[in-house]
Tab-separated table of C-alpha atoms in Angstrom:
chain	number	residue	atom	x	y	z
A	12	MET	CA	79.078	84.410	128.072
A	13	GLY	CA	81.866	84.881	131.088
A	14	ASN	CA	83.751	82.060	130.577
A	15	PRO	CA	87.189	82.640	132.328
A	16	LYS	CA	88.978	80.136	130.210
A	17	ARG	CA	88.304	81.771	127.286
A	18	VAL	CA	90.172	84.905	126.105
A	19	PRO	CA	87.548	87.601	125.977
A	20	ILE	CA	87.478	89.522	122.271
A	21	GLY	CA	85.776	93.044	121.452
A	22	ILE	CA	84.967	94.204	118.040
A	23	VAL	CA	84.754	97.862	117.101
A	24	GLY	CA	83.259	98.458	113.954
A	25	ALA	CA	81.186	94.785	113.827
A	26	SER	CA	78.846	95.659	111.075
A	27	GLY	CA	81.234	95.502	108.204
A	28	TYR	CA	82.179	91.966	106.086
A	29	GLY	CA	85.324	92.061	107.980
A	30	GLY	CA	83.619	92.580	110.998
A	31	VAL	CA	81.115	88.979	109.826
A	32	GLN	CA	83.455	87.593	108.706
A	33	LEU	CA	85.618	87.982	112.790
A	34	ILE	CA	82.330	86.686	113.890
A	35	ARG	CA	82.484	83.866	112.303
A	36	LEU	CA	85.610	83.058	112.973
A	37	LEU	CA	85.863	83.426	116.963
A	38	MET	CA	82.801	82.165	117.869
A	39	GLU	CA	84.366	78.765	116.413
A	40	HIS	CA	87.433	79.610	117.738
A	41	PRO	CA	87.996	77.365	121.376
A	42	GLU	CA	90.254	79.698	123.142
A	43	VAL	CA	88.361	82.861	122.257
A	44	GLU	CA	85.035	84.656	123.288
A	45	ILE	CA	82.802	87.665	121.834
A	46	VAL	CA	82.128	89.455	124.746
A	47	TYR	CA	81.718	93.280	123.594
A	48	LEU	CA	81.109	94.147	119.726
A	49	GLY	CA	81.165	97.895	119.517
A	50	GLY	CA	79.935	100.515	116.622
A	51	ASP	CA	78.552	103.868	115.966
A	52	SER	CA	75.749	104.521	113.503
A	53	SER	CA	74.771	100.754	114.851
A	54	ALA	CA	75.023	101.400	118.662
A	55	GLY	CA	72.190	99.791	120.873
A	56	LYS	CA	70.703	97.664	118.158
A	57	PRO	CA	70.847	93.868	118.463
A	58	TYR	CA	73.992	92.364	115.905
A	59	THR	CA	71.615	90.213	114.564
A	60	ASP	CA	69.235	93.040	113.369
A	61	LEU	CA	72.074	93.774	110.962
A	62	TYR	CA	72.769	89.759	109.930
A	63	PRO	CA	69.638	87.660	111.031
A	64	HIS	CA	71.318	84.450	110.178
A	65	LEU	CA	73.225	84.818	112.953
A	66	ILE	CA	70.077	84.744	115.052
A	67	HIS	CA	70.973	81.120	116.619
A	68	LYS	CA	74.316	82.063	117.292
A	69	VAL	CA	75.312	85.924	118.336
A	70	SER	CA	72.526	87.149	121.575
A	71	LEU	CA	75.220	90.472	122.026
A	72	ASN	CA	74.102	94.074	121.035
A	73	VAL	CA	76.067	96.533	119.666
A	74	GLU	CA	77.610	99.497	121.634
A	75	PRO	CA	78.164	102.399	121.606
A	76	ILE	CA	82.386	102.928	121.416
A	77	ASP	CA	83.711	103.114	124.833
A	78	VAL	CA	87.698	102.487	125.196
A	79	ASP	CA	87.184	102.116	129.037
A	80	VAL	CA	84.141	100.032	128.799
A	81	ILE	CA	86.243	98.170	126.223
A	82	ALA	CA	89.411	97.665	127.986
A	83	SER	CA	87.817	96.236	130.977
A	84	ARG	CA	86.450	93.560	129.442
A	85	CYS	CA	88.052	92.861	126.706
A	86	GLU	CA	92.244	91.087	126.999
A	87	VAL	CA	92.389	91.559	122.789
A	88	VAL	CA	90.576	93.743	120.257
A	89	PHE	CA	90.088	94.140	116.999
A	90	LEU	CA	89.540	97.332	115.135
A	91	GLY	CA	87.640	97.180	111.915
A	92	LEU	CA	86.658	100.589	111.353
A	93	PRO	CA	86.972	102.784	108.589
A	94	ASN	CA	90.855	104.527	107.719
A	95	GLY	CA	91.896	107.472	110.111
A	96	ILE	CA	90.007	105.843	113.292
A	97	ALA	CA	91.809	103.437	115.001
A	98	CYS	CA	94.747	105.648	115.570
A	99	ASP	CA	92.333	107.451	117.903
A	100	LEU	CA	91.536	104.704	119.990
A	101	ALA	CA	94.108	102.064	119.629
A	102	PRO	CA	97.116	104.120	121.883
A	103	ILE	CA	94.473	104.510	124.224
A	104	LEU	CA	93.882	100.747	124.194
A	105	VAL	CA	97.078	99.486	124.035
A	106	GLU	CA	97.783	101.398	127.279
A	107	LYS	CA	95.299	100.612	129.059
A	108	GLY	CA	96.748	96.729	128.288
A	109	CYS	CA	94.988	95.451	125.640
A	110	LYS	CA	96.184	93.474	122.029
A	111	VAL	CA	94.930	95.362	119.385
A	112	LEU	CA	94.456	94.176	115.305
A	113	ASP	CA	93.551	97.092	113.178
A	114	LEU	CA	92.193	95.858	110.122
A	115	SER	CA	93.117	99.349	108.597
A	116	ALA	CA	95.581	101.264	107.171
A	117	ASP	CA	96.514	103.357	110.249
A	118	TYR	CA	99.693	100.817	111.188
A	119	ARG	CA	100.354	99.696	108.176
A	120	PHE	CA	102.620	102.427	107.776
A	121	LYS	CA	106.579	102.436	109.257
A	122	ASP	CA	106.462	106.424	108.123
A	123	LEU	CA	103.473	108.221	109.230
A	124	GLU	CA	104.420	110.852	106.826
A	125	THR	CA	103.794	108.189	104.106
A	126	TYR	CA	100.164	107.974	105.882
A	127	THR	CA	99.081	111.013	105.641
A	128	THR	CA	100.282	112.194	102.096
A	129	TRP	CA	97.965	108.653	100.490
A	130	TYR	CA	95.054	109.219	103.735
A	131	LYS	CA	95.002	112.671	104.270
A	132	LYS	CA	94.931	112.899	108.128
A	133	GLU	CA	97.658	114.476	110.405
A	134	ARG	CA	99.071	111.654	113.530
A	135	THR	CA	100.344	112.194	116.603
A	136	ASP	CA	100.940	108.666	118.137
A	137	GLN	CA	104.291	108.882	116.568
A	138	THR	CA	105.282	106.890	119.364
A	139	ILE	CA	103.417	103.791	119.457
A	140	ALA	CA	103.015	103.514	115.796
A	141	LYS	CA	106.825	102.714	116.164
A	142	LYS	CA	105.270	99.953	117.880
A	143	ALA	CA	103.192	98.614	115.809
A	144	VAL	CA	104.376	95.685	113.775
A	145	TYR	CA	102.909	94.757	110.000
A	146	GLY	CA	100.603	91.803	110.475
A	147	LEU	CA	101.788	89.143	107.830
A	148	PRO	CA	102.683	86.374	109.172
A	149	GLU	CA	104.419	84.939	106.429
A	150	LEU	CA	106.889	88.048	106.889
A	151	TYR	CA	107.116	88.788	110.510
A	152	ARG	CA	106.236	85.705	112.167
A	153	GLU	CA	108.545	86.005	115.149
A	154	GLU	CA	107.783	89.977	115.721
A	155	ILE	CA	103.983	89.316	115.608
A	156	LYS	CA	104.506	87.579	118.870
A	157	ALA	CA	106.362	89.933	120.524
A	158	SER	CA	103.804	92.361	119.795
A	159	SER	CA	100.875	94.119	121.318
A	160	LEU	CA	99.905	95.951	117.880
A	161	ILE	CA	99.063	94.838	115.169
A	162	GLY	CA	98.983	96.307	111.598
A	163	CYS	CA	96.751	94.434	109.834
A	164	PRO	CA	97.115	94.236	105.643
A	165	GLY	CA	95.290	94.849	102.866
A	166	CYS	CA	93.658	92.379	100.547
A	167	TYR	CA	95.273	93.738	97.409
A	168	PRO	CA	98.633	93.564	99.366
A	169	THR	CA	98.302	90.140	100.928
A	170	ALA	CA	98.097	88.828	97.711
A	171	SER	CA	100.643	90.393	96.007
A	172	ILE	CA	102.873	90.511	98.405
A	173	LEU	CA	103.387	86.868	99.021
A	174	ALA	CA	103.558	86.570	94.947
A	175	LEU	CA	105.806	89.239	94.964
A	176	SER	CA	108.373	88.119	98.472
A	177	PRO	CA	110.953	84.536	97.558
A	178	LEU	CA	111.809	86.809	94.324
A	179	LEU	CA	112.653	90.394	95.313
A	180	LYS	CA	113.517	88.555	98.560
A	181	GLN	CA	116.626	86.616	96.885
A	182	GLY	CA	117.096	89.071	94.301
A	183	LEU	CA	115.393	87.226	91.103
A	184	ILE	CA	113.867	89.801	89.461
A	185	VAL	CA	114.952	93.460	87.920
A	186	PRO	CA	112.335	95.006	91.060
A	187	GLU	CA	111.285	98.233	88.645
A	188	THR	CA	109.716	95.232	86.434
A	189	ALA	CA	107.271	94.326	88.739
A	190	ILE	CA	103.914	94.961	87.595
A	191	ILE	CA	101.184	93.781	89.327
A	192	ASP	CA	97.245	93.563	87.973
A	193	ALA	CA	94.928	92.066	90.916
A	194	LYS	CA	91.151	91.184	90.521
A	195	SER	CA	88.633	91.823	93.190
A	196	GLY	CA	85.121	90.826	94.375
A	197	THR	CA	82.643	93.529	95.324
A	198	SER	CA	82.858	92.204	99.063
A	199	GLY	CA	86.512	94.787	99.343
A	200	GLY	CA	84.129	97.731	98.548
A	201	GLY	CA	82.305	97.275	101.624
A	202	ARG	CA	79.168	96.822	102.857
A	203	GLN	CA	78.101	100.806	102.832
A	204	ALA	CA	75.765	101.724	99.608
A	205	LYS	CA	77.542	102.362	96.468
A	206	VAL	CA	76.302	103.302	92.996
A	207	ASN	CA	79.533	101.319	90.968
A	208	MET	CA	78.790	98.378	93.242
A	209	LEU	CA	74.841	98.043	92.049
A	210	LEU	CA	74.311	94.890	90.344
A	211	ALA	CA	73.337	96.704	87.655
A	212	GLU	CA	76.642	98.266	87.928
A	213	ALA	CA	78.952	95.903	88.629
A	214	ASP	CA	77.322	92.970	86.788
A	215	ASN	CA	78.604	91.664	83.634
A	216	SER	CA	81.774	94.338	83.242
A	217	LEU	CA	85.093	94.586	84.843
A	218	GLY	CA	87.193	97.547	84.798
A	219	ALA	CA	89.970	99.545	86.617
A	220	TYR	CA	89.843	101.523	89.155
A	221	GLY	CA	92.629	103.685	90.734
A	222	VAL	CA	94.758	103.628	88.404
A	223	ALA	CA	98.588	104.447	89.395
A	224	LYS	CA	96.877	106.747	92.579
A	225	HIS	CA	95.388	103.530	95.140
A	226	ARG	CA	96.264	103.514	98.297
A	227	HIS	CA	97.268	100.232	98.238
A	228	THR	CA	100.193	100.964	96.510
A	229	PRO	CA	102.238	102.079	99.027
A	230	GLU	CA	101.778	99.637	101.523
A	231	ILE	CA	103.586	97.079	98.417
A	232	GLU	CA	106.102	99.139	97.902
A	233	GLN	CA	107.068	99.865	101.740
A	234	VAL	CA	106.939	95.718	102.489
A	235	CYS	CA	109.097	95.623	98.658
A	236	SER	CA	111.632	97.560	99.650
A	237	ASP	CA	112.307	95.781	103.173
A	238	LEU	CA	112.383	92.308	101.388
A	239	ALA	CA	114.758	94.077	98.989
A	240	GLY	CA	116.844	96.143	101.732
A	241	HIS	CA	116.579	99.264	98.762
A	242	GLU	CA	113.637	101.538	97.730
A	243	VAL	CA	111.910	99.225	95.408
A	244	ARG	CA	108.717	100.940	92.793
A	245	VAL	CA	105.787	98.414	91.630
A	246	GLN	CA	102.854	99.535	89.161
A	247	PHE	CA	100.200	98.200	90.870
A	248	THR	CA	96.493	98.788	88.766
A	249	PRO	CA	93.384	96.897	90.673
A	250	HIS	CA	90.399	96.282	89.206
A	251	LEU	CA	86.279	95.409	90.111
A	252	ILE	CA	85.412	91.806	88.904
A	253	PRO	CA	81.476	90.829	89.091
A	254	MET	CA	81.803	88.598	91.771
A	255	VAL	CA	81.274	88.792	95.623
A	256	ARG	CA	84.621	87.428	97.366
A	257	GLY	CA	88.095	86.723	95.688
A	258	ILE	CA	91.091	88.296	94.789
A	259	LEU	CA	93.473	87.133	91.947
A	260	ALA	CA	96.820	88.902	91.978
A	261	THR	CA	98.809	88.864	88.789
A	262	VAL	CA	102.560	89.738	89.018
A	263	TYR	CA	104.697	90.038	86.410
A	264	ALA	CA	108.730	90.757	86.274
A	265	THR	CA	111.558	90.748	84.681
A	266	LEU	CA	113.993	87.895	85.327
A	267	ARG	CA	117.995	89.052	86.422
A	268	ASP	CA	119.010	84.845	85.123
A	269	PRO	CA	116.876	84.250	81.800
A	270	GLY	CA	117.525	80.587	82.373
A	271	LEU	CA	115.611	80.170	85.823
A	272	VAL	CA	112.393	77.635	84.343
A	273	ARG	CA	109.486	76.923	85.835
A	274	GLU	CA	110.822	73.957	88.150
A	275	ASP	CA	113.213	75.856	89.221
A	276	LEU	CA	111.232	78.903	90.538
A	277	ILE	CA	108.606	76.088	92.059
A	278	THR	CA	111.289	74.599	94.392
A	279	ILE	CA	112.143	78.084	95.623
A	280	TYR	CA	108.330	79.040	96.888
A	281	GLY	CA	108.129	75.748	98.132
A	282	ALA	CA	111.157	75.980	100.439
A	283	PHE	CA	110.345	79.509	101.369
A	284	TYR	CA	107.318	78.629	102.091
A	285	ARG	CA	107.436	75.929	103.788
A	286	SER	CA	106.566	77.207	107.477
A	287	SER	CA	104.132	78.387	106.079
A	288	SER	CA	101.208	76.314	106.153
A	289	PHE	CA	98.413	78.669	104.619
A	290	VAL	CA	100.498	78.707	101.079
A	291	LYS	CA	100.134	76.404	98.758
A	292	ILE	CA	102.403	75.957	95.735
A	293	LEU	CA	101.189	74.528	92.755
A	294	PRO	CA	102.946	72.134	90.796
A	295	ASN	CA	104.265	72.588	87.310
A	296	GLY	CA	101.320	73.963	84.421
A	297	VAL	CA	98.368	74.438	87.422
A	298	TYR	CA	97.097	78.176	88.072
A	299	PRO	CA	95.248	79.363	90.824
A	300	GLN	CA	91.507	80.575	90.882
A	301	THR	CA	89.755	82.471	93.349
A	302	LYS	CA	87.331	80.053	94.078
A	303	TRP	CA	89.355	77.768	95.883
A	304	ALA	CA	89.860	80.012	98.249
A	305	ALA	CA	86.853	81.285	98.703
A	306	GLY	CA	86.114	80.649	102.710
A	307	THR	CA	89.435	79.908	103.939
A	308	ASN	CA	92.470	81.343	105.235
A	309	LEU	CA	94.447	79.768	102.355
A	310	CYS	CA	95.875	81.722	99.124
A	311	TYR	CA	96.991	79.504	95.979
A	312	ILE	CA	100.037	80.491	94.186
A	313	GLY	CA	100.790	79.906	90.803
A	314	ILE	CA	103.926	79.812	88.638
A	315	GLU	CA	104.720	80.465	84.446
A	316	VAL	CA	108.131	81.501	83.102
A	317	ASP	CA	108.279	82.917	79.642
A	318	PRO	CA	111.418	82.293	77.964
A	319	ARG	CA	110.341	84.371	74.869
A	320	THR	CA	110.291	87.695	77.150
A	321	ASP	CA	112.312	86.666	80.314
A	322	ARG	CA	109.520	87.751	82.321
A	323	ILE	CA	108.017	85.210	85.291
A	324	ILE	CA	103.987	85.286	85.952
A	325	VAL	CA	103.496	84.532	89.714
A	326	MET	CA	99.666	84.605	89.976
A	327	SER	CA	98.267	84.582	93.296
A	328	ALA	CA	94.288	83.791	94.901
A	329	ILE	CA	92.979	84.383	98.176
A	330	ASP	CA	89.144	84.970	99.681
A	331	ASN	CA	89.774	89.061	100.073
A	332	LEU	CA	87.500	88.475	103.128
A	333	VAL	CA	89.365	85.916	104.879
A	334	LYS	CA	93.684	85.773	104.384
A	335	GLY	CA	92.856	89.185	103.515
A	336	GLN	CA	91.790	90.615	106.241
A	337	ALA	CA	89.617	88.679	109.244
A	338	GLY	CA	91.607	85.452	108.932
A	339	GLN	CA	94.472	86.617	108.517
A	340	ALA	CA	93.963	88.795	111.655
A	341	VAL	CA	92.956	85.655	113.947
A	342	GLN	CA	96.173	84.627	111.970
A	343	CYS	CA	98.169	87.006	113.978
A	344	LEU	CA	96.245	86.568	117.228
A	345	ASN	CA	96.926	83.304	117.190
A	346	LEU	CA	100.739	84.162	117.352
A	347	MET	CA	100.182	86.758	119.948
A	348	MET	CA	98.701	84.699	122.115
A	349	GLY	CA	101.331	81.828	121.397
A	350	TRP	CA	98.750	78.881	120.220
A	351	ASP	CA	98.990	77.229	117.218
A	352	GLU	CA	99.050	79.603	113.681
A	353	ALA	CA	96.150	77.485	112.129
A	354	LEU	CA	93.733	77.164	114.908
A	355	GLY	CA	89.783	77.984	114.339
A	356	LEU	CA	91.146	78.869	110.525
A	357	PRO	CA	89.429	76.911	107.679
A	358	GLN	CA	91.791	75.435	105.331
A	359	ILE	CA	88.849	74.374	103.008
A	360	SER	CA	86.944	76.067	100.989
A	361	PHE	CA	83.395	77.048	99.884
A	362	TYR	CA	83.139	74.534	96.423
A	363	PRO	CA	81.552	74.923	94.087
């Protein structure tokens, strides 16, 4: 504690799965020191009461959420709170000089009316919300470097947008034909007890949820519209699959030029992500699996073209808790601080 050479970090909402992933990554990051862990229901408890496996590494207690205390100790603050709470804290923290990375949906939207429509909370922080940057480094790297407030993307949008970006940016598909079929492990539902996440409910079963109304839909559409230069709507259907971590998003769309073949698209994707070390474009006939990305900040992308239907099929695999959440937030932190983008982020999976 108190090492002046390291940047002091606070995590608010440290008790969830995103919080414990941040602990894992930041404890091994060479440039930072965690000095504050904040929570509500867990305030006053040693953090290791929540996660005993960290008893040899973490000696901090969870403290009540107090913005004055946070700002006095921390240069950077991660907010891992339920939707609708970060927007009450972030403006004060930014005003007090903190850099803030919000893992909820509160600062992902340019239009707060869209946020209110989908998340049912009226907002009064329009001024600071306009300054927030969407935290997907592969698309908004330079903007992230210059920002003090990052709205970190959702896990489904991360996998989906990385799959779609080259196609939309270069006008290679008919945008309204885009269909996203995505599957996530149960950790995406958080740590709070929920009946549908019980082993007896989720095991040996696969089902869709949030069909035609999932909250990540407008987030995906916002970025897709930005890339395409006009309004884009997509069909997004998420599924719960009986595994702990990982997302596989399979994206289908009609090609504008049916003469494009798989090798062409692999070349295009490779060029688009040539400066993005965490995106791995797979060779011909290799399709990604979630296990490959487990525990890493990587996104594996496989590409296929069906000449019979003139469609491209793009498969994108990530760890929902790392590249889909905490790891991506650390990636943004590295950019904000002027460090190597990959600093402290794992690139080799837990395998098998």
